[in-house]
Amino acid sequence: MPTPAATPVSTHDYSAPLRVWHWGNALLVLGQLITILFIKVIVKPKALVPEFQAAAAQHGGNLSKEQGMSIAHLLSERLWDWHIAIGLALASFWAYWLVLQLTAPAERRFTTRLVAAARYYRLAPPAEHPDARHALLAKLTYAAFYLFISVMVLTGLALTWADDVTWLHSMEHSVKEVHNVTMYLLIAFVVVHIVGVVWAELTKDHGLISRMVSGEK
């Protein structure tokens, strides 16, 4: 029985719906990371209190530590409100991606393209192995990202309503740990992804970024 021929696999999907999801998702993830940066690094309540007290003293006021902590916590809560709002928008984009995957033609679905990449890698002749390996690794990194973003969204939603749902509240600590670890994995992916895109743009795949903007191949 003849061995089926290996078919090269396109690494990228430049369809308009996926481009909308890609850039919208990128902005929302960036927004999430910025709010975390402010909450965890810039707007740290204990570190801000002395600054509030010093500012009040310059204007002849007297701010107690408790009052300063209240103001700092208020700022932190407002940032958390932004974090939650962006997270809900991110969840909407995640649902949008799921709809795209369920309604797109079979050949455009990610699972189909991942299986095709694996098949291409398995059947490709030696001369095509580098391209086949690149296509498969690209698909596997996307699979990792989709997993990370799914975990982030689901755990984020669980944390959002943990105080209102008893069974979610009982596992809040564990969910928060998973959410935080996944955040670091997502940051690592973003860094690797940006480096990979820039490297591809400058070497073998000129015009990659413009194609992801315009969709023109």
Coordinates of C-alpha atoms in Angstrom, one line a residue:
M1 CA 0.0 0.0 0.0
P2 CA 1.6 3.3 -1.0
T3 CA 2.5 5.8 1.7
P4 CA 0.3 8.9 1.6
A5 CA 2.2 12.0 0.5
A6 CA 3.1 14.7 3.0
T7 CA 1.3 18.0 2.4
P8 CA 2.9 21.2 3.5
V9 CA 0.9 23.0 6.2
S10 CA 0.3 26.7 6.4
T11 CA 1.4 28.0 9.8
H12 CA -0.8 31.0 9.9
D13 CA -4.5 31.8 9.4
Y14 CA -5.0 35.4 8.1
S15 CA -8.8 35.3 8.0
A16 CA -10.5 38.5 9.1
P17 CA -12.3 37.0 12.1
L18 CA -9.1 35.5 13.5
R19 CA -7.2 38.7 12.9
V20 CA -9.9 40.6 14.9
W21 CA -9.6 38.0 17.7
H22 CA -5.8 38.1 17.6
W23 CA -5.3 41.9 17.9
G24 CA -8.3 42.3 20.3
N25 CA -7.0 39.5 22.5
A26 CA -3.5 41.0 22.4
L27 CA -4.7 44.4 23.6
L28 CA -6.8 42.8 26.4
V29 CA -4.0 40.6 27.6
L30 CA -1.7 43.6 27.6
G31 CA -4.3 45.5 29.6
Q32 CA -4.5 42.7 32.1
L33 CA -0.8 42.6 32.5
I34 CA -0.6 46.4 33.0
T35 CA -3.2 46.4 35.7
I36 CA -1.3 43.6 37.5
L37 CA 1.9 45.7 37.2
F38 CA 0.2 48.6 38.8
I39 CA -1.5 46.5 41.5
K40 CA 1.6 44.4 42.5
V41 CA 4.4 46.8 41.8
I42 CA 3.4 50.4 41.4
V43 CA 0.3 50.8 43.7
K44 CA 1.4 48.8 46.7
P45 CA -0.6 50.1 49.7
K46 CA 2.2 49.8 52.3
A47 CA 4.6 51.6 50.1
L48 CA 2.2 54.4 49.2
V49 CA 1.2 55.4 52.7
P50 CA 4.4 57.3 53.5
E51 CA 4.1 59.1 50.2
F52 CA 0.5 60.1 51.0
Q53 CA 1.5 61.3 54.4
A54 CA 4.4 63.3 53.0
A55 CA 2.1 64.9 50.4
A56 CA -0.4 65.8 53.1
A57 CA 2.3 67.2 55.3
Q58 CA 3.5 69.5 52.5
H59 CA 0.0 71.1 52.5
G60 CA -0.2 71.4 56.3
G61 CA -2.3 68.3 56.7
N62 CA -1.9 65.3 58.9
L63 CA -2.7 61.9 57.5
S64 CA -2.7 58.9 59.8
K65 CA -1.4 55.5 58.7
E66 CA -4.9 54.1 58.8
Q67 CA -6.2 56.9 56.6
G68 CA -3.3 56.4 54.2
M69 CA -4.0 52.7 54.0
S70 CA -7.6 53.3 53.3
I71 CA -6.7 55.6 50.3
A72 CA -4.2 53.1 49.0
H73 CA -6.7 50.3 49.3
L74 CA -9.2 52.4 47.4
L75 CA -6.8 52.9 44.6
S76 CA -6.0 49.2 44.5
E77 CA -9.7 48.3 44.4
R78 CA -10.3 50.6 41.5
L79 CA -7.4 48.9 39.6
W80 CA -8.9 45.5 40.5
D81 CA -12.2 46.8 39.0
W82 CA -10.4 47.6 35.8
H83 CA -8.7 44.2 35.9
I84 CA -12.0 42.4 36.3
A85 CA -13.6 44.5 33.5
I86 CA -10.8 43.7 31.1
G87 CA -11.0 40.1 32.2
L88 CA -14.7 39.9 31.3
A89 CA -13.9 41.4 27.9
L90 CA -11.1 38.8 27.5
A91 CA -13.6 36.0 28.4
S92 CA -15.9 37.4 25.7
F93 CA -13.1 37.1 23.1
W94 CA -12.4 33.6 24.4
A95 CA -16.0 32.7 23.8
Y96 CA -15.7 34.4 20.3
W97 CA -12.7 32.2 19.5
L98 CA -14.7 29.0 20.6
V99 CA -17.5 30.0 18.3
L100 CA -15.0 30.6 15.4
Q101 CA -13.6 27.1 16.0
L102 CA -17.0 25.5 16.1
T103 CA -18.5 27.3 13.1
A104 CA -15.5 27.6 10.8
P105 CA -15.0 25.1 7.9
A106 CA -13.2 22.0 9.0
E107 CA -10.0 22.9 7.2
R108 CA -9.8 26.3 9.0
R109 CA -10.2 24.8 12.5
F110 CA -7.2 24.8 14.7
T111 CA -7.5 21.1 15.6
T112 CA -7.6 20.2 11.9
R113 CA -4.5 22.3 11.2
L114 CA -2.7 20.8 14.2
V115 CA -3.4 17.3 13.1
A116 CA -2.3 18.2 9.6
A117 CA 1.0 19.7 10.9
A118 CA 1.7 16.5 12.9
R119 CA 0.9 14.4 9.8
Y120 CA 3.2 16.5 7.6
Y121 CA 6.0 16.2 10.2
R122 CA 5.5 12.4 10.3
L123 CA 5.4 11.9 6.5
A124 CA 7.7 14.7 5.2
P125 CA 10.8 13.6 3.3
P126 CA 14.1 14.4 5.0
A127 CA 14.6 17.5 2.8
E128 CA 11.3 19.0 4.2
H129 CA 11.8 18.0 7.8
P130 CA 13.0 21.5 8.9
D131 CA 9.9 23.1 7.5
A132 CA 7.7 20.4 8.9
R133 CA 9.2 20.7 12.3
H134 CA 8.7 24.5 12.3
A135 CA 5.1 24.1 11.3
L136 CA 4.4 21.6 14.0
L137 CA 6.2 23.6 16.7
A138 CA 4.3 26.7 15.7
K139 CA 1.0 24.8 16.1
L140 CA 2.1 23.3 19.4
T141 CA 3.0 26.8 20.8
Y142 CA -0.4 28.1 19.7
A143 CA -2.0 25.1 21.4
A144 CA -0.2 26.0 24.6
F145 CA -1.4 29.6 24.3
Y146 CA -5.0 28.5 23.8
L147 CA -4.6 26.3 26.9
F148 CA -3.2 29.1 29.0
I149 CA -5.8 31.6 27.9
S150 CA -8.6 29.1 28.6
V151 CA -7.2 28.4 32.1
M152 CA -6.8 32.2 32.7
V153 CA -10.3 33.0 31.7
L154 CA -12.0 30.1 33.5
T155 CA -10.0 30.7 36.8
G156 CA -10.5 34.4 36.4
L157 CA -14.3 33.9 36.1
A158 CA -14.2 31.6 39.1
L159 CA -12.4 34.2 41.2
T160 CA -14.8 36.9 40.1
W161 CA -17.8 35.1 41.5
A162 CA -16.0 33.2 44.3
D163 CA -17.6 35.4 47.0
D164 CA -21.1 34.8 45.7
V165 CA -20.9 31.0 45.0
T166 CA -20.2 28.7 47.9
W167 CA -18.5 25.9 46.1
L168 CA -16.3 28.4 44.3
H169 CA -15.4 30.1 47.5
S170 CA -14.3 26.8 49.0
M171 CA -11.6 26.4 46.3
E172 CA -10.7 30.1 45.9
H173 CA -7.1 29.7 47.2
S174 CA -6.3 26.8 44.8
V175 CA -7.9 28.6 41.9
K176 CA -6.0 31.8 42.6
E177 CA -2.7 29.8 42.7
V178 CA -3.5 28.2 39.3
H179 CA -4.5 31.7 37.9
N180 CA -1.2 33.2 39.1
V181 CA 1.0 30.4 37.7
T182 CA -0.8 30.5 34.4
M183 CA -0.3 34.3 34.3
Y184 CA 3.5 33.7 34.4
L185 CA 3.3 31.1 31.7
L186 CA 1.3 33.5 29.6
I187 CA 3.9 36.2 30.0
A188 CA 6.6 33.7 29.0
F189 CA 4.5 32.8 25.9
V190 CA 4.0 36.5 25.0
V191 CA 7.8 37.1 25.2
V192 CA 8.6 34.0 23.1
H193 CA 5.9 34.8 20.6
I194 CA 7.1 38.4 20.1
V195 CA 10.7 37.3 19.7
G196 CA 9.7 34.6 17.3
V197 CA 7.5 36.9 15.2
V198 CA 10.3 39.5 14.9
W199 CA 12.9 36.8 14.1
A200 CA 10.6 35.4 11.4
E201 CA 9.9 38.9 10.0
L202 CA 13.6 39.7 9.7
T203 CA 14.6 36.3 8.3
K204 CA 12.4 33.9 6.4
D205 CA 8.9 35.3 6.6
H206 CA 9.1 38.9 5.5
G207 CA 5.8 40.7 5.7
L208 CA 4.4 38.4 8.4
I209 CA 3.3 41.3 10.7
S210 CA 1.7 43.3 7.8
R211 CA -0.2 40.1 6.8
M212 CA -1.6 39.7 10.3
V213 CA -2.8 43.3 10.0
S214 CA -4.1 43.4 6.5
G215 CA -4.8 39.7 5.8
E216 CA -3.1 40.0 2.4
K217 CA -0.8 37.0 1.7

